[in-house]
Coordinates of C-alpha atoms and ligand atoms in Angstrom, one line a residue:
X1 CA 137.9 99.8 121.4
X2 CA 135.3 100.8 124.4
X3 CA 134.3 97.6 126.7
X4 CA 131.3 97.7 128.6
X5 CA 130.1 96.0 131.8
X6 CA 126.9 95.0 129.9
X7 CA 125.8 96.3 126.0
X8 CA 121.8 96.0 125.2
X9 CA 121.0 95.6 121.8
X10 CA 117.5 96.9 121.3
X11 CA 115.7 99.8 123.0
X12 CA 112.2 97.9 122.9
X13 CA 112.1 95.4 126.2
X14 CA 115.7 96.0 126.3
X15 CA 115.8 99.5 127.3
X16 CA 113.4 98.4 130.4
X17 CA 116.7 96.6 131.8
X18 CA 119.0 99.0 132.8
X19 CA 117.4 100.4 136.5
X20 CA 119.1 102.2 139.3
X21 CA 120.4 99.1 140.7
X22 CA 122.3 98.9 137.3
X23 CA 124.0 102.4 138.7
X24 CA 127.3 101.0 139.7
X25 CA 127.9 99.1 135.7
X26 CA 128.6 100.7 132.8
X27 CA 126.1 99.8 130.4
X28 CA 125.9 100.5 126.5
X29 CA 122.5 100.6 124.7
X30 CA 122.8 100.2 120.8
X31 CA 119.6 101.3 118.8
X32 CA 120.0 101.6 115.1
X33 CA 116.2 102.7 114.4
X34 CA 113.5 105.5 116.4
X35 CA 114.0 104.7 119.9
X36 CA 111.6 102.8 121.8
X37 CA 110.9 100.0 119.6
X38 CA 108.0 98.2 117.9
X39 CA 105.6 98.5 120.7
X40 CA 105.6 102.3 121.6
X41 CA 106.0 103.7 117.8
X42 CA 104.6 101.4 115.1
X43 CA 103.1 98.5 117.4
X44 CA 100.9 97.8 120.2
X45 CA 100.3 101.7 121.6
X46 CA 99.8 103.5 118.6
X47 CA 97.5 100.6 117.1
X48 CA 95.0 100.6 119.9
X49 CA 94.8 104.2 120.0
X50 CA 93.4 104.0 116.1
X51 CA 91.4 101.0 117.3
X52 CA 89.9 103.2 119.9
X53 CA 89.0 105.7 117.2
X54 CA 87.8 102.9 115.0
X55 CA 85.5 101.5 118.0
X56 CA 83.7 105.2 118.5
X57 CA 82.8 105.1 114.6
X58 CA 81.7 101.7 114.7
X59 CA 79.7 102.5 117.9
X60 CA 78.2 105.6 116.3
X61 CA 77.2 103.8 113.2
X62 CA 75.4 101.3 115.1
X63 CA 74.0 102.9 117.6
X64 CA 70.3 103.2 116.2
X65 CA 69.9 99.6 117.2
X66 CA 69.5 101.2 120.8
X67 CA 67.4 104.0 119.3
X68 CA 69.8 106.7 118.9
X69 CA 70.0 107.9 115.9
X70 CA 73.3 109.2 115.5
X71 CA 75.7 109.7 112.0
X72 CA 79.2 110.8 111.6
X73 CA 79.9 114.2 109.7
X74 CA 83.5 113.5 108.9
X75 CA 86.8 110.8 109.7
X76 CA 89.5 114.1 110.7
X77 CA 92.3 110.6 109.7
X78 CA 95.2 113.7 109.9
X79 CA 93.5 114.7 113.2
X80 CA 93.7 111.4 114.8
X81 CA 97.2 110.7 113.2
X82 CA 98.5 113.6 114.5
X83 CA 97.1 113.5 118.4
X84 CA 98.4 109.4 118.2
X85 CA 101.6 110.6 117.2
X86 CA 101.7 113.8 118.6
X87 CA 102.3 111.4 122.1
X88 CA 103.8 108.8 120.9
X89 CA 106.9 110.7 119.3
X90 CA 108.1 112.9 122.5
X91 CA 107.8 109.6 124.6
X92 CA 110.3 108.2 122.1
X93 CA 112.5 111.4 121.8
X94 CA 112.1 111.4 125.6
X95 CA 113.4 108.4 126.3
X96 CA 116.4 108.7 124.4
X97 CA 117.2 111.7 126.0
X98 CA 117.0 110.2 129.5
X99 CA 119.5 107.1 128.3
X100 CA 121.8 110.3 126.8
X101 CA 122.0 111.9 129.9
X102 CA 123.0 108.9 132.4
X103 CA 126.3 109.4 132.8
X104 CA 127.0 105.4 133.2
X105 CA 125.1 104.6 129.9
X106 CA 126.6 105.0 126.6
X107 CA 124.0 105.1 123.8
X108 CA 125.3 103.9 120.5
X109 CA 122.6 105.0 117.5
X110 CA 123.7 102.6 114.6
X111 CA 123.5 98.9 113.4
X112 CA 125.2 96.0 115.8
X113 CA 126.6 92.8 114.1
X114 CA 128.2 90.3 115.9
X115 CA 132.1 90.0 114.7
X116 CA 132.9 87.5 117.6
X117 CA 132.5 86.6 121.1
X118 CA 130.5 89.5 122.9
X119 CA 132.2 91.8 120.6
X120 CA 130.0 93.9 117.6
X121 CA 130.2 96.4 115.4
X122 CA 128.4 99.5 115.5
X123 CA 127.4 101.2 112.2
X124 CA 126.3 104.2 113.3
X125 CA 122.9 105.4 111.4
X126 CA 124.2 108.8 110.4
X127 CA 127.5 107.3 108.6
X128 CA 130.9 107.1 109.7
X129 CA 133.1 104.5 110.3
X130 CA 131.8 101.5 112.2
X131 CA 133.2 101.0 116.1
X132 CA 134.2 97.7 118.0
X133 CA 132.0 97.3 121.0
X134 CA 132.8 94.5 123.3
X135 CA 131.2 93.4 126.6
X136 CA 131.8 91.7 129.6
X137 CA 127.9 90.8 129.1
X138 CA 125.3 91.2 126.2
X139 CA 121.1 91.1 126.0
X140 CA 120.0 90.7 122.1
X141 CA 116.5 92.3 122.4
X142 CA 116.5 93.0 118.5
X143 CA 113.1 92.2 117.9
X144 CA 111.6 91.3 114.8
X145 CA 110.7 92.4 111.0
X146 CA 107.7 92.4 108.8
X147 CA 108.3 89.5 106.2
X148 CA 107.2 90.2 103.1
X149 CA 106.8 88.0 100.0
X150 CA 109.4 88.0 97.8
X151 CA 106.4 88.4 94.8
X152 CA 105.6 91.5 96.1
X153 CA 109.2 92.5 97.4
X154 CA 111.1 91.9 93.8
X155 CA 107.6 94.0 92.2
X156 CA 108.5 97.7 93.0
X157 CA 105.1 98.3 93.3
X158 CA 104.8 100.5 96.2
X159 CA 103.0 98.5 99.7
X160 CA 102.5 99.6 103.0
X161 CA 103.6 97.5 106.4
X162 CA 102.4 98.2 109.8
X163 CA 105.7 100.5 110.0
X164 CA 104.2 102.9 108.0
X165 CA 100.8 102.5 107.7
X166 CA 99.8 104.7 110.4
X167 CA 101.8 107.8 109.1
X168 CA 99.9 108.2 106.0
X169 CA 97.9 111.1 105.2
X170 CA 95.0 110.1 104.0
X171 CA 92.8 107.1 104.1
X172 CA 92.9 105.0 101.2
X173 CA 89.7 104.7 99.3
X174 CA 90.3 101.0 98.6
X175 CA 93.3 99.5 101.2
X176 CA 93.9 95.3 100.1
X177 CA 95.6 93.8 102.9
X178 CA 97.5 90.3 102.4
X179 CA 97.5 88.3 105.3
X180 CA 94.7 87.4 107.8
X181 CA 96.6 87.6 110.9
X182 CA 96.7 89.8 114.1
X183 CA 98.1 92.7 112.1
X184 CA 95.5 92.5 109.2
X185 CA 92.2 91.8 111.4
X186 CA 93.7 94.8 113.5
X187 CA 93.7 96.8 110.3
X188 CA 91.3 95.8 108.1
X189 CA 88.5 97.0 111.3
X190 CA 91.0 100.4 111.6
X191 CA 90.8 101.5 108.0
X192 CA 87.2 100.1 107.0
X193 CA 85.7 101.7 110.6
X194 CA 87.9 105.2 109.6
X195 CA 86.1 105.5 105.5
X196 CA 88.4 102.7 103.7
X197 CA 86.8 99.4 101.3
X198 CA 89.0 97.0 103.0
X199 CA 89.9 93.5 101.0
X200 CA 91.9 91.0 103.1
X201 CA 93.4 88.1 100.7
X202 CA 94.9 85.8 102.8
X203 CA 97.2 82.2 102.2
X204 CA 94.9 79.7 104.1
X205 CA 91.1 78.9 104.3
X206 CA 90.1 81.1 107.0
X207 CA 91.3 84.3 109.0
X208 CA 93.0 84.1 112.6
X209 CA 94.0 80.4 111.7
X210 CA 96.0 80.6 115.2
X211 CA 92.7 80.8 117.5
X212 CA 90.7 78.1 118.8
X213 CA 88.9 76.9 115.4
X214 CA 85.6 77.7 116.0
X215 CA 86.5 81.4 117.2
X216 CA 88.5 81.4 113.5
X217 CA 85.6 80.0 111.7
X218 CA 82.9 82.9 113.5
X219 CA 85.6 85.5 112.7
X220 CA 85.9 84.9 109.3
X221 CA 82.4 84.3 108.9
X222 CA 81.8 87.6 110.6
X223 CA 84.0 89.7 108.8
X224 CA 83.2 88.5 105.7
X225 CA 80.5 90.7 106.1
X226 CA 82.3 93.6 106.5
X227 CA 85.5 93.1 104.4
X228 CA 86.2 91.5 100.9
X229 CA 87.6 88.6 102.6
X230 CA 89.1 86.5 100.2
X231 CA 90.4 82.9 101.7
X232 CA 93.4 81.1 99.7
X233 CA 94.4 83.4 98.1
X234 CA 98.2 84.5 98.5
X235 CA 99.8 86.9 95.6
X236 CA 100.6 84.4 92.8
X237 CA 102.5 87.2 90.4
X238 CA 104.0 90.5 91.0
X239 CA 101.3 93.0 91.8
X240 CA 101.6 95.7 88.9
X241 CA 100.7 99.4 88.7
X242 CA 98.7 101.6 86.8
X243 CA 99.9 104.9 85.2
X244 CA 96.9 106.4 87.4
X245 CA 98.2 105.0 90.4
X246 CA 95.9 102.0 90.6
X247 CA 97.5 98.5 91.9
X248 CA 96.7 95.4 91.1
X249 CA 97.2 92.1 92.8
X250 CA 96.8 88.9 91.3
X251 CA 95.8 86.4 93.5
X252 CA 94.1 82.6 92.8
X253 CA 91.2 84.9 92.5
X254 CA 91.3 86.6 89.9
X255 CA 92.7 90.4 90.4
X256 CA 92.0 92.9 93.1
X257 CA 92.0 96.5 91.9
X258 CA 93.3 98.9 95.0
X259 CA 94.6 102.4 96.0
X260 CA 96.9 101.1 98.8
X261 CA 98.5 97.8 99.7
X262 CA 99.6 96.5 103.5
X263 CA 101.7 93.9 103.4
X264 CA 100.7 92.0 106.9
X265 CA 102.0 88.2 106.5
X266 CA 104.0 87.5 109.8
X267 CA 107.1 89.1 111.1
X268 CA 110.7 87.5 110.9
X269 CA 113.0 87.8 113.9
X270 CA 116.1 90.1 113.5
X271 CA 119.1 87.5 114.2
X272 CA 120.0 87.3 110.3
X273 CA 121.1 90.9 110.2
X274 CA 122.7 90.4 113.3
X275 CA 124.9 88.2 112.3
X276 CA 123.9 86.3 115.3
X277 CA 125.8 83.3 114.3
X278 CA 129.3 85.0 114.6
X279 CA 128.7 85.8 118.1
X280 CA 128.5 82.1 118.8
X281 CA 124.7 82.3 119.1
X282 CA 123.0 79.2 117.7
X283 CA 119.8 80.1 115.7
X284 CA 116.3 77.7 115.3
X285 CA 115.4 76.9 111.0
X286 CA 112.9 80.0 111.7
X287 CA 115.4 82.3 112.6
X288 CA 114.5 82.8 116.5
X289 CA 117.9 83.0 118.8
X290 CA 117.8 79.1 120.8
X291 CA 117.6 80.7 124.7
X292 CA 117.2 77.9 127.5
X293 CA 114.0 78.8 130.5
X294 CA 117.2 81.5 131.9
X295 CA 117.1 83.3 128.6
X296 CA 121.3 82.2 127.9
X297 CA 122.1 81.5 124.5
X298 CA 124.3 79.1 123.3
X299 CA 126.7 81.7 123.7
X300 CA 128.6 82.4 127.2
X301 CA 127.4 85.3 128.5
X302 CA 124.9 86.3 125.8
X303 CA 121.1 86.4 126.3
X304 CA 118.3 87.4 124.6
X305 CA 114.6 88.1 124.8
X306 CA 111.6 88.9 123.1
X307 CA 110.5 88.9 119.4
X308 CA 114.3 87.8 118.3
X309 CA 114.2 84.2 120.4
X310 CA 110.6 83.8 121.4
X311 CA 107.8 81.7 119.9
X312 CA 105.3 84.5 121.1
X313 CA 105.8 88.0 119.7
X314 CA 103.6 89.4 122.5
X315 CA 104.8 92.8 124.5
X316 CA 103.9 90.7 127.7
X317 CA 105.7 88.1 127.1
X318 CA 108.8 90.4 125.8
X319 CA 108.1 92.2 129.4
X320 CA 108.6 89.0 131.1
X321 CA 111.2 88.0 129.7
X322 CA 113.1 91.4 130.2
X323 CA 112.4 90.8 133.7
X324 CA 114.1 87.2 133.9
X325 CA 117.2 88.7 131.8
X326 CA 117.5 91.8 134.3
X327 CA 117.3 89.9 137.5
X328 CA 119.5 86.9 136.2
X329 CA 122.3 89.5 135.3
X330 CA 121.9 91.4 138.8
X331 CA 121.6 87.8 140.6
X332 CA 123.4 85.7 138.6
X333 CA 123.6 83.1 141.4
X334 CA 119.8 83.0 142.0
X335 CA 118.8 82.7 138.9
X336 CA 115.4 82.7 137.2
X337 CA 113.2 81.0 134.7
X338 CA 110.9 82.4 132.4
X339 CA 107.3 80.5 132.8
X340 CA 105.7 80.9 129.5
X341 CA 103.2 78.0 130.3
X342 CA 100.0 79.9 130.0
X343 CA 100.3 82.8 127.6
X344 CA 97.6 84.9 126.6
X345 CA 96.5 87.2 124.1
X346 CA 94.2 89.1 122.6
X347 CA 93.5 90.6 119.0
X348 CA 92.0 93.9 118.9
X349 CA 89.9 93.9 115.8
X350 CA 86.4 93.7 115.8
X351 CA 84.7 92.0 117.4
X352 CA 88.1 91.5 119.6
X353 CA 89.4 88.3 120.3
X354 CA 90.9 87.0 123.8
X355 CA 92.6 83.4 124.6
X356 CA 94.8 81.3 126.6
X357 CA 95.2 77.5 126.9
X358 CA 94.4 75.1 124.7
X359 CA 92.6 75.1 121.8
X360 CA 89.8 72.7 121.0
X361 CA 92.1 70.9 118.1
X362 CA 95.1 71.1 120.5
X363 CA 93.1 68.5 123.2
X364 CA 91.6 66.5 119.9
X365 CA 95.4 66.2 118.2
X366 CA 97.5 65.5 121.7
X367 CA 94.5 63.0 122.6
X368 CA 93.4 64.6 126.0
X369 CA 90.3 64.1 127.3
X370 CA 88.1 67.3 127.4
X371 CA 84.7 69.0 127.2
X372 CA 83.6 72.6 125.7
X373 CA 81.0 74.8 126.7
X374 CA 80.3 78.0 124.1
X375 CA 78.0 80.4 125.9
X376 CA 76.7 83.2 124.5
X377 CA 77.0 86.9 125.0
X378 CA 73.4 87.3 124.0
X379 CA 72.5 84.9 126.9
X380 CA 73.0 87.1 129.4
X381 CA 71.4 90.3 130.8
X382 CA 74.4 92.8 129.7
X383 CA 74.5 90.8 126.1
X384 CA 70.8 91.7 126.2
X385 CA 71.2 95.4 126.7
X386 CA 74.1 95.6 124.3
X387 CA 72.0 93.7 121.6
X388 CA 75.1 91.3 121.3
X389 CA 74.1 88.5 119.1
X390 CA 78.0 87.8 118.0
X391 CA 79.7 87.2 121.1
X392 CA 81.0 84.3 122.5
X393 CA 82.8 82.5 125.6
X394 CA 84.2 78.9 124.8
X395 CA 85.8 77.2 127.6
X396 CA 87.6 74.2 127.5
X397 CA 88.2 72.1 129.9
X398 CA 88.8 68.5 131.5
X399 CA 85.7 66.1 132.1
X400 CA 86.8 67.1 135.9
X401 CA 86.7 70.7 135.7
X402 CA 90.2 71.4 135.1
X403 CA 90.2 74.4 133.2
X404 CA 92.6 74.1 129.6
X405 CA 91.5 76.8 127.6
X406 CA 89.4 80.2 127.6
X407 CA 88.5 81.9 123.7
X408 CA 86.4 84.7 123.8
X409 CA 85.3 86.6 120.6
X410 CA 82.5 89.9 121.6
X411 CA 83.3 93.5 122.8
X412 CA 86.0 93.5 125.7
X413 CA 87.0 90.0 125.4
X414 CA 90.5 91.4 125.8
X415 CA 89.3 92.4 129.4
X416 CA 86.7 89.8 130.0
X417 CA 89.4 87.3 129.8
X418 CA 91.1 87.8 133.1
X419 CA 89.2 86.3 135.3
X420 CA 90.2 83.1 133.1
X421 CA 93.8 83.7 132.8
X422 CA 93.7 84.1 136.6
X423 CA 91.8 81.0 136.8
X424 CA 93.7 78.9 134.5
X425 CA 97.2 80.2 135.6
X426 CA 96.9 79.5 139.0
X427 CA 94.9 76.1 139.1
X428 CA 91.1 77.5 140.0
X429 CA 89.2 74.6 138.7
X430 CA 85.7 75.4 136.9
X431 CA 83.2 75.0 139.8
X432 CA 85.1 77.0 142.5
X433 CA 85.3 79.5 140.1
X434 CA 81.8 79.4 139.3
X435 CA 80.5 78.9 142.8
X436 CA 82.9 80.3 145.2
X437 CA 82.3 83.9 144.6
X438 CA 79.9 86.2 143.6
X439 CA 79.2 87.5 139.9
X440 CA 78.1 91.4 139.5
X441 CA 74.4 91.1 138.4
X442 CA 73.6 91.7 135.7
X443 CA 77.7 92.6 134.4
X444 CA 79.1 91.2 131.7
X445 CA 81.3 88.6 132.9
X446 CA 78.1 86.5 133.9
X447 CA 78.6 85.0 130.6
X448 CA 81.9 83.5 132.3
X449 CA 79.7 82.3 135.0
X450 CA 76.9 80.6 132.6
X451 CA 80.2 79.1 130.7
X452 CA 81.8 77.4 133.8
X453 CA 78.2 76.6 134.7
X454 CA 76.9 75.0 131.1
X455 CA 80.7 72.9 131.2
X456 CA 79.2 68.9 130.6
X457 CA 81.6 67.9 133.2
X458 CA 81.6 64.5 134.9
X459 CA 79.0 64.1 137.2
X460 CA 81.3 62.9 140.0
X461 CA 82.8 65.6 140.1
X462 CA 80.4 67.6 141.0
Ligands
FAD1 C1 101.3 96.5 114.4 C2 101.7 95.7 115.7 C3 100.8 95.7 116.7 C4 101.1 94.9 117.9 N1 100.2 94.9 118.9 C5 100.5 94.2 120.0 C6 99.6 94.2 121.1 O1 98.5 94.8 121.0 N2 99.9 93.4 122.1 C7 101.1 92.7 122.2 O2 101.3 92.0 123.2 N3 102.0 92.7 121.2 C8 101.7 93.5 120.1 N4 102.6 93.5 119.1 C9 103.9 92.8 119.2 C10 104.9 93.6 120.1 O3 105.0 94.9 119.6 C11 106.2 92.9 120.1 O4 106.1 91.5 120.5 C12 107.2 93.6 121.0 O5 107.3 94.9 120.8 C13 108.6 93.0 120.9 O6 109.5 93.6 121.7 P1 111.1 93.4 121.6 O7 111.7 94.2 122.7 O8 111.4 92.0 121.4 O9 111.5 94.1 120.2 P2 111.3 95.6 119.7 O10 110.4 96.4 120.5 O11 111.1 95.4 118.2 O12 112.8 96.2 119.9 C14 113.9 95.8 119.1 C15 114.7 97.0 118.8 O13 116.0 96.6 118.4 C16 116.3 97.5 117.3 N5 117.3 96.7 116.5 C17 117.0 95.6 115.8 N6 118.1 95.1 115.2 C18 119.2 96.0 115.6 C19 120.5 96.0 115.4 N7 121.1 95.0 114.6 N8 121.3 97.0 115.9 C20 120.7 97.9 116.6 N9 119.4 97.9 116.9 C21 118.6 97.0 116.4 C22 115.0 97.8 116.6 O14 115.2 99.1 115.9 C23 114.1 97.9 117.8 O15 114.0 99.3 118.3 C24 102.4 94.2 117.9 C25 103.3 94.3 116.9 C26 102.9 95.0 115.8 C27 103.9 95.1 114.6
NAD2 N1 97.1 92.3 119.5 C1 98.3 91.7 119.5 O1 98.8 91.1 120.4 C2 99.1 91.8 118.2 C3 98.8 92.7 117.2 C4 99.6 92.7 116.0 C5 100.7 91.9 115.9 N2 101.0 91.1 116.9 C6 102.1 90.1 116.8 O2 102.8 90.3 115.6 C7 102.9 89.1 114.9 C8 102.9 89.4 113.4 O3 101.6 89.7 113.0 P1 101.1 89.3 111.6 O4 99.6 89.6 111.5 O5 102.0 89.9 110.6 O6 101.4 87.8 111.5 P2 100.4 86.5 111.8 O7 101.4 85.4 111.9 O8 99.5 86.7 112.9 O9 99.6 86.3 110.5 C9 100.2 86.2 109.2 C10 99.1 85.9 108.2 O10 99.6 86.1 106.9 C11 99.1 85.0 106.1 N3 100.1 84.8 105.0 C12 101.4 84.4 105.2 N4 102.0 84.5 104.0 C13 101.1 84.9 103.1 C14 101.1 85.2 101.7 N5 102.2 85.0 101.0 N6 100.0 85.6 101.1 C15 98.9 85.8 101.8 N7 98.8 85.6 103.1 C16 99.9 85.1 103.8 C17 99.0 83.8 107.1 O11 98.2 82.8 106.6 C18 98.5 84.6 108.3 O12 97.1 84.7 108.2 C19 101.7 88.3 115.4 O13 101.9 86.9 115.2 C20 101.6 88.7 116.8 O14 102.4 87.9 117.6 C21 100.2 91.0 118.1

């Protein structure tokens, strides 16, 4: 039976662990799926570099605003496919490779349950009998699943998730997404900017229900304009399909008649197929691994990190929290916590999305006192020359400038935002910030300025 010093389940965040520091240990990684995980091959990476691509459309069909007349002759979909893959894969293929050939890393390719304390089995993926792993330490960085609906799970009518979606080889002419989340406001501005009719139908009364509420009520309103955006309406029978290939969803709608179907409604941490339980790991009602602020499970000599234990299934946060888990195993008498107390994020759809801190309803529902200040894009000089007349900074903050919260929606918000995340993570209040240093006239981020600057704070504190 091989015993390791340490076995990683998960080549995501948890193939970041093992350094040269980890030299001296014999370490096991066990990966039962393409190496790399969610992020580098059907997440974060290759989904930006179709947004990218979906940005230069949309910039192209838009750009007679400014006086440029300008149309697109064709969408090369394989093209782009091809060159996002065409990196993506020999990063993935690389990677393994390098893990192959440390001599003090054993790479197990196959399926880890948990039979017992720090022991597993290994199925390996290409058959064979399964083998007894055991460790004098284990990291679960198993990540997460789509979930899909068991109406349109038990159909077998054929659907898309975010897994696939990217490898097909042609656009759809009419792509119905269900959900109105990160993954489908991602998509639905991909495949509608690249030729596709997009409908979203998603479960609750308006898109990116997780955001601040006004940035979810301008969003929805927004793309409602460029999608079929239908609100409350979740699959409520087995989509069917046609003998010409034609699927069809019923929803509280009526029925949406569509070529393709992504299934987008949330994603469902790993732990069940791990038979985390056996391994003495005690699991939350939603299926995340319980860590404490070390990232130890309930388990001696267990931890885990990212999407399988954390309420955020953010890269950035899964990065973090690789870094707590690999310094807490090299130091384990120095230990670590993982400070998750102002996590932001950002959804790249269009326009993109950016936050951190509280939400407006968060300071109404837990009672604290606060003020908000929504200041325009199209106030400012470089909102001006874009023509922005969409984008928006909300700030929220306490009556004494305490900044709580930062929600942008407009182009770069993702990058715009980090002036606030600096702010609001180390303790700038909103007048230092605003009047301590100078503002790049006329950039962009003078909208943050005008923000901090229209906040209705309390006199006095001024
Ligand atoms: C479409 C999409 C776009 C995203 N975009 C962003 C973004 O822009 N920014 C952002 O911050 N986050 C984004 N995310 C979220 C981000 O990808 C995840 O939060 C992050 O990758 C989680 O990392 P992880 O290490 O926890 O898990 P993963 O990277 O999923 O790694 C887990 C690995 O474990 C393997 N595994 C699972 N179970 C077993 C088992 N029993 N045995 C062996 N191996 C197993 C899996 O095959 C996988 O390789 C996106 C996610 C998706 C789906
Ligand atoms: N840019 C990023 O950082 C990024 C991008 C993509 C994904 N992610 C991560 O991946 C996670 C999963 O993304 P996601 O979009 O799948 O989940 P999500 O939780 O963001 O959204 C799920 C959506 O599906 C809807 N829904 C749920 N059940 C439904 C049903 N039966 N019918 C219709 N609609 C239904 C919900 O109302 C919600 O709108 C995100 O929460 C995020 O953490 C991050």
């Amino acid at each position: 039976m091989p015993h390791h010093d340490l076995v990683i389940i998960g080549t995501g965040s948890g193939n970041t662990i093992p350094d040269e520091r980890f030299a001296d240990m014999d370490v096991a990684i066990v990966e039962h799926g393409v190496y790399g995980g969610t992020c580098l091959n059907v997440g974060c990476i290759p989904t930006k570099m179709y947004v990218y691509a979906a940005d230069v459309a949309e910039t192209i069909r838009r750009a007679g605003t400014y006086g440029v007349d300008a149309s697109i002759d064709k969408i090369r979909w394989a093209d782009i496919r091809d060159r996002v893959f065409g990196r993506i894969d020999p990063i993935s293929a690389g990677g393994q490779r390098y893990r192959q050939g440390q001599d003090a890393t054993t790479v197990y390719l196959g399926h880890a349950r948990f039979t017992g304390d720090r022991t597993l089995s290994v199925a390996p993926t290409d058959g064979g009998d399964p083998v007894t792993v055991t460790g004098d330490r284990v990291v679960v960085a198993a990540g997460s699943r789509p979930g899909i609906p068991e109406v349109i799970a038990a159909s077998g009518v054929p659907f898309h998730t975010s897994d696939d979606v990217m490898r097909l080889d042609e656009v759809p002419r009419r792509l119905t997404i269900i959900g109105g989340g990160y993954i489908a406001a991602e998509f639905a501005h991909v495949f509608s900017a690249l030729g596709a009719e997009v409908t979203l139908a998603t479960r609750g009364p308006a898109l990116l229900r997780e955001q601040d509420e006004e940035i979810s009520a301008r969003f929805t309103e927004l793309a409602a304009h460029r999608w079929n955006v239908l609100l409350e309406a979740a699959p409520t029978a087995p989509p069917e399909q046609r003998p010409d290939g034609t699927i069809v969803v019923h929803c509280h709608h009526g029925t949406i008649e569509t070529d393709a179907l992504l299934v987008a409604t949330g994603r469902i941490p790993n732990s069940d197929r791990l038979d985390a339980e056996a391994g003495g790991l005690a699991v939350h009602p939603d299926g995340r691994i319980v860590v404490d602020d070390q990232q130890r499970t309930t388990a001696e000599g267990v931890w885990a990190l990212g999407d399988i234990s954390s309420p955020y299934q953010l890269k950035h946060v899964a990065n973090h929290e690789a870094k707590i888990v690999q310094h807490n195993l090299l130091h384990p008498d120095e230990p670590r916590v993982t400070n998750n107390a102002h996590v932001p994020s950002a959804v790249f759809t269009d326009p993109q999305i950016a936050s951190i801190g509280l939400r407006e309803q968060d300071c109404r529902d837990r009672g604290i006192r606060y003020v908000t200040k929504t200041q325009r894009y199209g106030d400012v000089a470089f909102g001006w020359a874009m023509e922005d007349t969409t984008g928006v900074v909300k700030l929220v903050a306490s009556p004494d400038g305490t900044l709580l919260g930062a929600h942008l929606m407009g182009p770069e918000a993702s990058s715009l935002v980090q002036p606030l995340i600096q702010a609001i993570t180390f303790g700038l209040d909103a007048r230092t910030m605003a009047e301590r240093q100078y503002w790049i006239h006329p950039a962009l981020p003078e909208v943050i300025e005008n923000a901090l600057l229209g906040l209705p704070l309390d006199p006095e504190s001024w």
